[in-house]
Coordinates of C-alpha atoms and ligand atoms in Angstrom, one line a residue:
M14 CA 0.0 0.0 0.0
C15 CA 1.3 3.5 -0.7
G16 CA 0.5 7.0 0.3
I17 CA -0.5 9.5 -2.3
I18 CA -1.3 13.2 -2.1
G19 CA -2.1 16.2 -4.3
Y20 CA -2.5 19.9 -3.6
I21 CA -3.5 23.1 -5.5
G22 CA -3.9 26.5 -3.9
Y23 CA -2.1 29.5 -2.5
R24 CA 0.5 27.7 -0.4
K25 CA 3.9 26.3 -1.4
A26 CA 2.8 22.9 -2.8
S27 CA 6.1 21.1 -1.9
E28 CA 5.7 22.2 1.8
V29 CA 2.1 20.9 2.0
I30 CA 3.0 17.7 0.2
F31 CA 6.2 17.0 2.2
K32 CA 4.3 17.5 5.5
G33 CA 1.4 15.3 4.2
L34 CA 3.7 12.5 3.1
R35 CA 5.2 12.4 6.5
K36 CA 1.7 11.7 7.9
L37 CA 1.2 9.0 5.3
E38 CA 4.5 7.3 5.7
Y39 CA 3.0 4.5 7.7
R40 CA 1.4 3.4 4.5
G41 CA 4.7 2.6 2.9
Y42 CA 8.3 3.9 3.1
D43 CA 10.5 2.2 0.6
S44 CA 10.9 5.5 -1.4
A45 CA 9.2 8.8 -1.9
G46 CA 8.9 11.7 -4.3
I47 CA 7.3 15.0 -5.0
A48 CA 6.6 16.9 -8.3
T49 CA 5.4 20.5 -8.5
V50 CA 4.3 22.8 -11.3
S51 CA 5.8 26.4 -11.5
G52 CA 6.5 29.0 -14.1
K53 CA 9.5 26.9 -15.1
G54 CA 7.5 23.8 -15.8
I55 CA 7.3 20.6 -13.8
S56 CA 10.1 19.7 -11.4
A57 CA 10.4 16.5 -9.4
I58 CA 12.5 15.0 -6.7
K59 CA 12.3 11.3 -5.8
D60 CA 14.6 8.8 -4.2
I61 CA 14.7 5.6 -2.1
G62 CA 14.6 5.7 1.6
R63 CA 12.5 7.5 4.3
I64 CA 11.0 10.8 3.5
D65 CA 13.0 12.8 6.1
D66 CA 16.3 11.1 4.8
I67 CA 15.5 12.0 1.2
H68 CA 14.7 15.6 2.2
A69 CA 17.9 15.9 4.2
K70 CA 19.8 14.8 1.0
R71 CA 17.7 16.4 -1.8
N72 CA 15.6 19.2 -0.1
F73 CA 12.0 18.7 -1.3
L74 CA 11.3 22.3 -0.3
Q75 CA 13.4 23.7 -3.2
L76 CA 10.5 22.7 -5.5
E77 CA 8.5 25.8 -6.4
G78 CA 4.9 26.2 -7.4
N79 CA 1.4 26.0 -5.9
M80 CA 0.3 22.8 -7.5
G81 CA 1.9 19.4 -7.0
I82 CA 1.6 15.7 -6.2
G83 CA 3.5 13.3 -4.0
H84 CA 3.9 9.7 -3.1
T85 CA 5.5 7.4 -0.5
R86 CA 5.9 3.8 -1.7
W87 CA 5.4 0.2 -0.6
A88 CA 6.9 -1.6 -3.6
T89 CA 4.7 -3.9 -5.6
H90 CA 5.9 -3.8 -9.2
G91 CA 9.7 -3.4 -9.4
G92 CA 12.3 -3.2 -6.7
V93 CA 13.1 -0.4 -4.4
T94 CA 15.1 1.9 -6.7
Q95 CA 15.2 5.6 -7.5
K96 CA 13.8 4.9 -11.0
N97 CA 10.8 3.0 -9.6
A98 CA 10.0 5.7 -7.1
H99 CA 6.9 7.9 -7.9
P100 CA 5.9 10.3 -9.3
H101 CA 6.2 8.8 -12.8
T102 CA 6.0 10.7 -16.1
D103 CA 5.3 10.2 -19.8
S104 CA 7.6 10.6 -22.8
T105 CA 7.1 14.4 -22.9
G106 CA 7.8 15.0 -19.2
K107 CA 4.6 17.0 -19.1
I108 CA 2.3 14.5 -17.5
Y109 CA 3.0 13.4 -13.9
I110 CA 1.2 10.7 -11.9
V111 CA 1.2 8.9 -8.6
H112 CA -0.6 5.6 -7.9
N113 CA -1.6 3.3 -5.1
G114 CA -2.7 -0.2 -6.2
V115 CA -1.8 -2.8 -8.8
I116 CA -2.6 -2.6 -12.5
E117 CA -3.1 -6.2 -13.5
N118 CA -3.0 -5.7 -17.3
F119 CA 0.1 -3.5 -17.3
D120 CA 2.2 -5.9 -19.3
S121 CA -0.1 -5.9 -22.3
L122 CA -0.6 -2.1 -22.1
R123 CA 3.2 -1.6 -21.9
A124 CA 3.8 -3.9 -24.9
A125 CA 1.2 -2.1 -27.0
L126 CA 2.7 1.3 -26.0
A127 CA 6.3 0.1 -26.7
K128 CA 5.1 -0.9 -30.2
K129 CA 4.1 2.7 -30.7
G130 CA 7.6 3.8 -29.7
H131 CA 7.2 4.5 -26.0
K132 CA 10.3 4.0 -23.9
F133 CA 10.1 3.2 -20.2
V134 CA 12.7 4.0 -17.6
S135 CA 11.1 2.0 -14.7
E136 CA 9.7 -1.4 -13.9
T137 CA 6.5 0.0 -12.6
D138 CA 2.9 -0.4 -13.7
T139 CA 2.4 3.3 -12.8
E140 CA 4.8 4.6 -15.5
V141 CA 2.7 2.7 -18.1
I142 CA -0.4 4.8 -17.0
A143 CA 1.4 8.1 -17.6
H144 CA 2.3 6.9 -21.1
L145 CA -1.2 5.7 -21.7
V146 CA -2.6 9.1 -20.8
E147 CA -0.1 10.7 -23.2
E148 CA -1.2 8.3 -26.0
E149 CA -4.8 9.0 -25.4
G150 CA -4.0 12.7 -25.5
K151 CA -2.9 12.3 -29.1
K152 CA -6.4 11.2 -30.0
E153 CA -8.3 13.4 -27.6
G154 CA -7.5 17.1 -27.2
D155 CA -9.2 17.4 -23.9
F156 CA -6.9 16.2 -21.1
G157 CA -9.8 15.1 -18.9
K158 CA -11.2 12.9 -21.6
A159 CA -7.7 11.5 -22.4
F160 CA -7.3 10.7 -18.7
A161 CA -10.7 9.1 -18.6
N162 CA -10.0 7.0 -21.7
A163 CA -6.7 5.8 -20.3
V164 CA -8.4 4.8 -17.0
A165 CA -11.0 2.9 -18.9
K166 CA -8.3 0.7 -20.3
L167 CA -7.0 -0.3 -16.9
S168 CA -7.8 -3.4 -14.9
G169 CA -6.8 -4.1 -11.4
S170 CA -6.8 -1.6 -8.5
W171 CA -5.8 2.0 -8.3
S172 CA -6.1 5.4 -6.8
L173 CA -4.5 7.8 -9.2
V174 CA -3.5 11.5 -8.8
C175 CA -2.5 13.1 -12.1
M176 CA -1.4 16.5 -13.3
H177 CA 0.0 18.0 -16.5
Q178 CA 1.8 21.1 -17.5
G179 CA -0.4 23.9 -18.9
E180 CA -3.5 23.3 -16.7
E181 CA -4.1 24.4 -13.1
A182 CA -6.0 21.3 -12.3
I183 CA -5.5 17.8 -10.8
Y184 CA -7.3 14.7 -11.9
L185 CA -8.2 11.7 -9.8
S186 CA -9.5 8.2 -10.3
R187 CA -10.4 5.6 -7.8
N188 CA -10.9 1.8 -8.1
G189 CA -10.2 0.1 -4.8
P190 CA -7.6 1.8 -2.6
P191 CA -9.0 4.8 -0.7
L192 CA -8.8 8.4 -1.9
I193 CA -10.1 11.5 -0.1
L194 CA -10.7 15.0 -1.4
G195 CA -10.0 17.7 1.1
I196 CA -11.9 21.0 0.7
G197 CA -10.2 24.2 1.7
K198 CA -10.7 27.9 1.2
D199 CA -9.2 28.8 -2.2
E200 CA -7.2 25.5 -2.0
M201 CA -8.0 21.8 -2.5
F202 CA -6.3 18.7 -1.4
C203 CA -6.4 15.0 -2.1
A204 CA -4.8 12.1 -0.1
S205 CA -5.0 8.4 0.7
D206 CA -6.0 9.1 4.3
V207 CA -7.2 11.8 6.6
P208 CA -4.1 12.5 8.7
A209 CA -2.4 14.1 5.7
L210 CA -5.2 16.8 5.5
L211 CA -5.9 17.5 9.2
D212 CA -3.5 20.5 9.4
Y213 CA -5.5 22.3 6.7
T214 CA -9.1 21.1 6.6
K215 CA -11.6 18.7 8.2
R216 CA -14.1 18.9 5.3
V217 CA -13.6 15.8 3.1
I218 CA -15.3 13.8 0.4
Y219 CA -14.6 10.1 0.2
I220 CA -14.1 9.4 -3.5
E221 CA -15.9 6.3 -4.6
D222 CA -14.9 3.5 -7.0
G223 CA -15.5 4.6 -10.6
D224 CA -15.3 8.3 -9.7
L225 CA -13.3 10.5 -12.0
V226 CA -12.5 13.9 -10.3
R227 CA -11.1 17.1 -11.7
F228 CA -10.3 19.7 -9.1
T229 CA -8.8 23.2 -9.1
R230 CA -8.1 25.7 -6.3
E231 CA -11.7 26.9 -6.6
G232 CA -13.7 23.7 -6.7
Y233 CA -14.2 20.2 -8.0
E234 CA -16.3 18.1 -10.4
I235 CA -17.0 14.4 -9.9
K236 CA -18.2 12.1 -12.7
N237 CA -19.0 8.4 -12.6
K238 CA -19.9 6.4 -15.7
G239 CA -19.8 9.6 -17.7
K240 CA -22.4 11.4 -15.5
K241 CA -21.8 14.2 -13.0
V242 CA -22.4 12.9 -9.4
E243 CA -22.6 14.7 -6.0
R244 CA -20.8 13.2 -3.1
A245 CA -21.5 14.0 0.6
V246 CA -19.1 16.4 2.3
H247 CA -18.1 15.0 5.7
T248 CA -16.5 16.7 8.7
V249 CA -13.7 14.6 10.1
T250 CA -13.9 14.3 13.9
W251 CA -10.2 13.4 14.3
T252 CA -7.9 16.3 15.2
A253 CA -4.4 16.9 13.9
K254 CA -3.1 16.3 17.5
M255 CA -4.5 12.8 17.4
A256 CA -2.3 12.1 14.5
E257 CA 0.8 13.3 16.4
K258 CA 3.1 11.4 18.9
E259 CA 2.3 13.9 21.7
G260 CA 5.6 13.3 23.5
F261 CA 5.9 9.6 23.0
D262 CA 9.0 8.3 21.2
H263 CA 6.8 6.3 18.8
F264 CA 3.2 6.2 17.7
M265 CA 3.2 2.5 18.8
L266 CA 4.0 3.4 22.4
K267 CA 1.4 6.2 22.4
E268 CA -1.3 3.9 21.0
I269 CA -0.4 1.2 23.5
H270 CA -0.9 3.8 26.3
E271 CA -4.2 4.9 24.9
Q272 CA -5.9 1.5 25.4
G273 CA -7.2 2.0 28.9
G274 CA -9.4 4.9 27.8
K275 CA -10.1 3.4 24.3
I276 CA -11.6 0.2 25.8
R277 CA -14.3 2.3 27.6
E278 CA -15.0 4.1 24.3
A279 CA -15.3 0.7 22.5
L280 CA -17.7 -0.6 25.1
A281 CA -19.8 2.5 24.6
A282 CA -20.0 1.8 20.8
D283 CA -23.5 1.5 19.3
A284 CA -23.7 -2.2 18.5
S285 CA -27.5 -2.3 18.1
G286 CA -27.3 -2.8 14.3
A287 CA -24.8 -5.7 14.8
V288 CA -27.0 -7.4 17.4
A289 CA -30.1 -7.0 15.1
L290 CA -28.2 -8.6 12.2
L291 CA -26.8 -11.5 14.1
K292 CA -29.8 -12.3 16.4
G293 CA -31.1 -15.8 15.7
Q294 CA -28.3 -16.7 13.3
Q295 CA -27.1 -20.3 14.0
N296 CA -24.1 -20.0 11.6
I297 CA -21.9 -16.9 11.6
T298 CA -18.8 -16.5 9.3
V299 CA -16.0 -14.1 10.2
V300 CA -13.5 -12.9 7.7
A301 CA -10.4 -10.9 8.6
C302 CA -6.6 -10.8 8.3
G303 CA -3.7 -10.6 10.7
T304 CA -4.5 -9.1 14.0
S305 CA -8.1 -8.7 13.1
F306 CA -8.3 -12.4 12.4
Y307 CA -7.1 -13.1 16.0
A308 CA -9.8 -10.8 17.3
G309 CA -12.2 -12.9 15.2
L310 CA -10.9 -16.0 17.1
V311 CA -12.0 -14.5 20.4
F312 CA -15.4 -13.7 18.9
K313 CA -15.7 -17.4 17.7
Q314 CA -14.9 -18.7 21.2
L315 CA -17.5 -16.5 22.8
L316 CA -20.3 -17.2 20.2
Q317 CA -19.7 -20.9 20.4
S318 CA -19.3 -21.3 24.1
R319 CA -21.9 -18.7 25.2
L320 CA -24.5 -19.1 22.5
G321 CA -23.9 -22.5 21.0
V322 CA -23.7 -20.8 17.6
N323 CA -21.4 -22.2 15.0
C324 CA -18.8 -19.6 14.0
D325 CA -16.2 -20.1 11.2
V326 CA -13.3 -17.6 11.2
I327 CA -11.7 -17.5 7.7
I328 CA -8.6 -15.6 6.7
G329 CA -9.7 -13.0 4.1
S330 CA -7.4 -14.3 1.3
E331 CA -8.6 -17.9 1.9
F332 CA -12.3 -17.1 1.8
A333 CA -12.7 -17.7 -1.9
Y334 CA -11.5 -21.3 -1.5
A335 CA -13.1 -22.1 1.9
R336 CA -16.5 -20.6 1.6
T337 CA -19.7 -22.7 1.2
G338 CA -21.5 -20.1 -0.8
N339 CA -24.4 -20.4 1.7
E340 CA -23.1 -17.9 4.1
R341 CA -26.1 -15.9 5.4
V342 CA -24.2 -13.4 7.6
V343 CA -20.5 -12.5 7.4
V344 CA -18.7 -10.4 10.0
A345 CA -15.8 -8.6 8.5
I346 CA -13.3 -7.2 10.9
S347 CA -10.8 -4.6 9.6
Q348 CA -9.1 -1.7 11.5
S349 CA -8.6 0.2 8.2
G350 CA -11.7 -1.0 6.4
E351 CA -9.5 -1.1 3.3
T352 CA -7.7 -4.4 3.5
A353 CA -8.1 -5.9 0.0
D354 CA -8.2 -9.5 1.1
T355 CA -11.1 -8.8 3.5
L356 CA -12.9 -6.6 1.0
S357 CA -12.7 -9.2 -1.7
A358 CA -14.2 -11.8 0.7
V359 CA -17.0 -9.4 1.6
R360 CA -17.8 -8.7 -2.1
L361 CA -17.8 -12.5 -2.8
A362 CA -20.1 -13.2 0.1
K363 CA -22.5 -10.4 -0.9
K364 CA -22.7 -11.9 -4.4
S365 CA -24.1 -15.1 -2.7
G366 CA -26.6 -13.0 -0.8
A367 CA -24.9 -12.8 2.6
K368 CA -25.5 -9.8 4.9
I369 CA -22.4 -8.0 6.0
L370 CA -21.5 -6.7 9.5
G371 CA -18.5 -4.4 9.3
I372 CA -16.4 -4.0 12.4
T373 CA -13.9 -1.2 11.7
N374 CA -12.0 1.8 13.1
V375 CA -12.6 4.0 10.0
T376 CA -16.1 5.3 9.3
D377 CA -16.7 5.8 5.6
S378 CA -14.0 3.3 4.7
S379 CA -14.8 0.9 1.9
L380 CA -15.9 -1.8 4.4
W381 CA -18.1 0.7 6.2
R382 CA -19.8 1.7 3.0
E383 CA -20.2 -1.9 1.8
S384 CA -21.7 -3.3 5.0
D385 CA -25.3 -3.8 5.9
A386 CA -24.6 -3.0 9.5
T387 CA -21.5 -1.5 11.1
V388 CA -19.8 -0.9 14.4
N389 CA -17.1 1.7 14.8
I390 CA -14.5 0.5 17.4
A391 CA -13.7 4.2 18.1
A392 CA -10.0 3.6 18.7
G393 CA -9.0 6.8 17.0
P394 CA -6.3 7.0 14.3
E395 CA -3.8 4.1 14.6
I396 CA -0.7 5.4 12.9
A397 CA 1.8 2.7 13.8
V398 CA 1.9 -0.1 11.3
V399 CA 1.4 -2.7 14.0
A400 CA -2.1 -3.0 15.4
T401 CA -2.3 -2.4 19.2
K402 CA -5.3 -0.4 20.4
S403 CA -7.3 -1.5 17.5
F404 CA -7.0 -5.2 18.6
T405 CA -8.1 -4.6 22.1
S406 CA -11.0 -2.3 21.0
Q407 CA -12.0 -4.9 18.4
V408 CA -12.1 -7.6 21.1
A409 CA -14.1 -5.3 23.4
V410 CA -16.7 -4.6 20.8
L411 CA -17.0 -8.2 19.7
S412 CA -17.3 -9.3 23.3
K413 CA -20.0 -6.8 23.9
I414 CA -21.9 -8.1 20.9
A415 CA -21.5 -11.7 22.0
L416 CA -22.6 -11.0 25.5
T417 CA -25.6 -8.9 24.3
L418 CA -26.7 -11.8 22.1
S419 CA -26.3 -14.3 24.9
G420 CA -28.3 -12.2 27.3
E421 CA -25.3 -11.7 29.6
K422 CA -25.0 -8.0 29.3
Q423 CA -24.2 -7.9 33.1
E424 CA -20.8 -9.4 32.3
I425 CA -19.8 -6.5 30.1
S426 CA -18.8 -4.7 33.4
S427 CA -15.9 -7.2 33.7
L428 CA -14.7 -5.9 30.4
S429 CA -14.8 -2.3 31.7
D430 CA -12.7 -3.5 34.6
A431 CA -10.1 -4.2 32.0
S432 CA -9.5 -0.5 31.6
E433 CA -8.2 -0.2 35.2
Q434 CA -6.1 -3.4 34.8
I435 CA -4.6 -2.1 31.6
E436 CA -3.5 1.0 33.5
Q437 CA -2.0 -1.2 36.2
V438 CA 0.1 -3.0 33.5
L439 CA 1.1 0.3 31.9
E440 CA 2.3 1.7 35.2
R441 CA 4.8 -1.2 35.3
A442 CA 6.1 -0.8 31.8
G443 CA 9.6 -0.5 33.2
E444 CA 9.5 -4.1 34.3
L445 CA 8.7 -5.1 30.7
E446 CA 11.6 -2.9 29.4
T447 CA 13.9 -4.9 31.7
L448 CA 12.4 -8.2 30.6
A449 CA 12.9 -7.1 27.0
S450 CA 16.6 -6.4 27.6
R451 CA 16.9 -9.9 29.0
L452 CA 15.2 -11.5 26.1
A453 CA 16.6 -9.4 23.2
P454 CA 19.7 -11.7 22.7
H455 CA 17.5 -14.7 22.0
K456 CA 16.6 -15.7 18.4
D457 CA 13.6 -18.1 18.7
F458 CA 10.3 -17.4 20.6
F459 CA 7.2 -19.5 21.1
F460 CA 4.1 -18.0 22.6
I461 CA 1.6 -20.5 24.1
G462 CA -1.9 -20.2 25.6
R463 CA -5.1 -22.0 26.0
S464 CA -8.7 -21.0 25.4
L465 CA -9.0 -17.2 25.3
S466 CA -5.2 -16.9 25.9
F467 CA -4.5 -18.6 22.6
P468 CA -5.6 -15.6 20.4
S469 CA -3.5 -13.4 22.7
A470 CA -0.5 -15.8 22.2
L471 CA -1.0 -15.4 18.4
E472 CA -1.2 -11.7 18.7
G473 CA 1.9 -11.6 20.9
A474 CA 4.0 -13.6 18.4
L475 CA 2.8 -11.4 15.6
K476 CA 3.8 -8.2 17.4
L477 CA 7.3 -9.6 18.1
K478 CA 8.0 -10.8 14.6
E479 CA 6.6 -7.7 13.0
I480 CA 8.8 -5.2 14.7
T481 CA 11.9 -7.1 15.9
Y482 CA 12.2 -9.4 12.8
L483 CA 12.9 -12.3 15.2
H484 CA 11.4 -15.7 14.6
A485 CA 8.3 -16.0 16.8
E486 CA 5.3 -18.4 16.5
A487 CA 2.3 -19.2 18.6
Y488 CA 0.7 -22.5 19.5
A489 CA -2.2 -23.7 21.6
A490 CA -0.4 -24.8 24.7
G491 CA -1.6 -28.4 24.4
E492 CA -0.4 -28.5 20.8
L493 CA 3.4 -28.3 21.4
K494 CA 3.7 -32.0 22.2
H495 CA 2.2 -32.8 18.8
G496 CA 5.4 -31.7 17.0
P497 CA 6.7 -28.3 17.8
L498 CA 8.2 -29.6 21.1
S499 CA 11.0 -31.0 19.0
L500 CA 12.2 -27.5 18.4
L501 CA 12.6 -26.7 22.1
Q502 CA 16.1 -26.5 23.5
K503 CA 18.3 -24.2 25.6
D504 CA 18.0 -20.6 24.5
V505 CA 14.6 -21.1 22.9
V506 CA 12.2 -18.8 24.7
V507 CA 8.6 -20.0 25.6
V508 CA 6.3 -17.1 26.6
A509 CA 3.5 -18.8 28.5
L510 CA 0.2 -17.0 29.1
A511 CA -1.1 -18.6 32.2
P512 CA -4.1 -16.7 33.7
S513 CA -5.9 -18.3 36.7
G514 CA -8.9 -20.2 35.5
T515 CA -10.1 -23.6 34.4
S516 CA -7.3 -24.0 31.8
L517 CA -4.5 -23.1 34.2
P518 CA -3.6 -26.6 35.5
K519 CA -3.1 -28.0 32.0
T520 CA -1.2 -24.9 30.9
I521 CA 1.2 -25.4 33.9
S522 CA 1.7 -29.0 32.7
N523 CA 2.6 -27.7 29.3
M524 CA 5.0 -25.3 30.8
S525 CA 6.7 -28.2 32.7
E526 CA 7.0 -30.1 29.3
C527 CA 8.8 -27.0 28.0
R528 CA 11.0 -26.6 31.0
A529 CA 12.0 -30.3 30.8
R530 CA 13.5 -29.5 27.4
D531 CA 15.6 -26.6 28.8
A532 CA 13.6 -23.9 27.2
Q533 CA 13.7 -20.5 28.7
L534 CA 10.2 -20.1 30.2
V535 CA 8.7 -16.7 30.6
A536 CA 5.3 -16.6 32.4
F537 CA 2.7 -13.9 32.1
S538 CA 0.5 -15.0 35.0
D539 CA -1.2 -14.1 38.2
S540 CA -0.6 -17.6 39.5
D541 CA 2.2 -18.2 42.0
E542 CA 2.6 -21.8 40.8
A543 CA 3.0 -20.8 37.1
I544 CA 5.4 -18.1 38.1
S545 CA 7.4 -20.5 40.3
K546 CA 8.0 -22.8 37.2
S547 CA 9.4 -20.0 35.1
A548 CA 12.9 -18.5 34.7
L549 CA 11.4 -15.1 34.1
H550 CA 8.0 -13.7 34.6
F551 CA 5.7 -10.7 34.5
R552 CA 3.1 -10.9 37.2
M553 CA -0.3 -10.1 35.8
P554 CA -3.3 -8.8 37.8
R555 CA -6.1 -11.3 38.3
V556 CA -8.3 -10.9 35.3
A557 CA -11.9 -12.0 34.5
Q558 CA -11.9 -14.7 31.8
L559 CA -13.6 -12.4 29.4
A560 CA -11.0 -9.7 29.8
I561 CA -8.0 -12.0 29.2
P562 CA -7.5 -11.3 25.5
I563 CA -7.7 -7.6 26.2
V564 CA -5.5 -7.3 29.3
Y565 CA -2.9 -9.9 28.3
A566 CA -2.3 -8.2 24.9
V567 CA -0.9 -5.1 26.6
P568 CA 2.3 -6.5 28.2
L569 CA 3.0 -8.5 25.0
Q570 CA 2.7 -5.3 23.0
L571 CA 5.1 -3.5 25.4
L572 CA 7.5 -6.5 25.4
A573 CA 7.7 -6.4 21.6
Y574 CA 8.0 -2.6 21.5
Y575 CA 10.9 -2.5 24.0
M576 CA 12.7 -5.4 22.3
A577 CA 12.4 -3.6 18.9
V578 CA 13.9 -0.4 20.5
K579 CA 16.6 -2.4 22.1
L580 CA 17.4 -4.0 18.8
E581 CA 17.4 -0.6 17.1
K582 CA 14.4 -1.3 14.9
D583 CA 11.8 1.3 14.1
P584 CA 8.6 0.0 15.8
D585 CA 6.4 2.4 13.8
K586 CA 7.7 1.5 10.4
P587 CA 8.9 -2.1 10.3
R588 CA 10.6 -3.3 7.1
N589 CA 8.4 -4.8 4.3
L590 CA 5.1 -3.9 6.0
A591 CA 2.4 -1.3 5.5
K592 CA -0.5 -0.2 7.7
S593 CA -3.2 -1.4 5.4
C594 CA -2.7 -3.9 2.6
T595 CA -4.8 -2.5 -0.2
V596 CA -3.5 -5.1 -2.7
E597 CA -4.4 -8.8 -2.7
Ligands
AGP601 C1 -1.1 -6.2 12.6 O1 -0.1 -5.7 13.5 C2 -0.7 -6.0 11.2 N1 -0.5 -4.6 10.9 C3 -1.6 -6.7 10.2 O2 -1.7 -8.0 10.6 C4 -3.1 -6.1 10.2 O3 -3.8 -6.5 11.4 C5 -3.8 -6.8 9.0 O4 -3.1 -6.3 7.8 C6 -5.3 -6.4 8.9 O5 -5.4 -5.0 8.8 P1 -6.9 -4.4 8.9 O6 -7.4 -4.7 10.4 O7 -6.8 -3.0 8.7 O8 -7.8 -5.2 8.0

């Protein structure tokens, strides 16, 4: 996934775009570039590396002009090279474009254009689009029509921002990845996501699939299927401050510390539409990816154990192969609401007549707009690439839905106790920093848990591998003896989640099996017995069963964070990853 941005108005375009790209860097940070139009024509600076590093070397702000586009890249087509960085241009150097998505027919388009003499300097699909617009321009004098004709020839996914020399206007097209129009006074903006706009405007339009937009500093026009369309103007509730670190070293640490308060907001979310949609359903399918998939596993356990309802949790990218085609109701969980794997599952399920419940952190996201019922987890902007507060807020919302359906709303209060228990853990962050220093030299980590601790173990392993690049995997505690136990030896770390409760005795047995193989046991537990069996531990508060996935996630997030910092990795921008995977 990439970050794209455009600006036209009275300000220095390179300054607006540079600041905006820094707010979008969580979407991809292999390389970045800016192009602006001034009296001297179009000038561009692009290079590999982080935006601030490129700026220190090349000085983006030397670019003049009040119109421009910019891009921060997560490589899909072509390696991480200066030539593959966006913006891309055509043969004339008068058309510039940035793109988020994947053009699936770019090979054939490139071959056809090459036959007409077009020469390409990059390996990207995006450069082909610039040349396609140029070619269409030879047949069609009007640039807007040439742009539309070029777009009509594309297949795949894209959000495009395009400008050309000689016209004070920017053109947009969306088919899949998000694209937002920001409305200012005598200035207009576009971007992949809201944080890039918050310093200038809160009035936004969510561009829809099939929309073609032309905007100038005075206004905009949107067409879809050749006809003018009106789109609602929304006022964003997020503030610029919410998209800042506010004194924390990293967004990830800030977002971990927000969880106590965010759980209360999640529990206050309006879930009535969700309950109405799910009530009486005997078979519920959940689709999600990554951390959201683990939140789905918690939902499954609650629906099955509390309601006797059958719940199938399917990874988004596997849904096409695993579905029955008879799904009546599908719960899609997605922090961004833009994950392509989850959206494609939703669209497939809808084709078979399923009703969709969207659980997301971004209102007006694609998932939000394509769902029959929605719940906003209200976690606020989550800028760090790794999910933290969105996971605990997802679990809180899903637990509230399950308990409401099972008629056990009185138990929701044990979830709100989780807020205080999270604060208790956060106050002892220093102990986790010390534990992280002890564990940082190790290379192999297993996370184990039973029942509602198993999804937490999965989440803890994902956090660690995502930001430290160390090998970490999670297993149901009882599963180790069915094979993975052969990997245990001295120096292998086993993080055991061992909360008091019915599953504790067996978890302690599994811990003993690990210890008998000389593994380095690290207990996260409120149980003296479990702690006594471990070389290292973090004593947890006693937690209600329902709150385990929420409260136990927090120390594991902090452990991963401090280990990443100790290992001099950037917790906010881990290599190879992006915040929302808007390509399949
Ligand atoms: C979690 O730390 C990762 N960033 C990733 O697994 C993420 O949860 C997954 O890509 C799903 O994203 P979504 O919730 O926005 O759909």
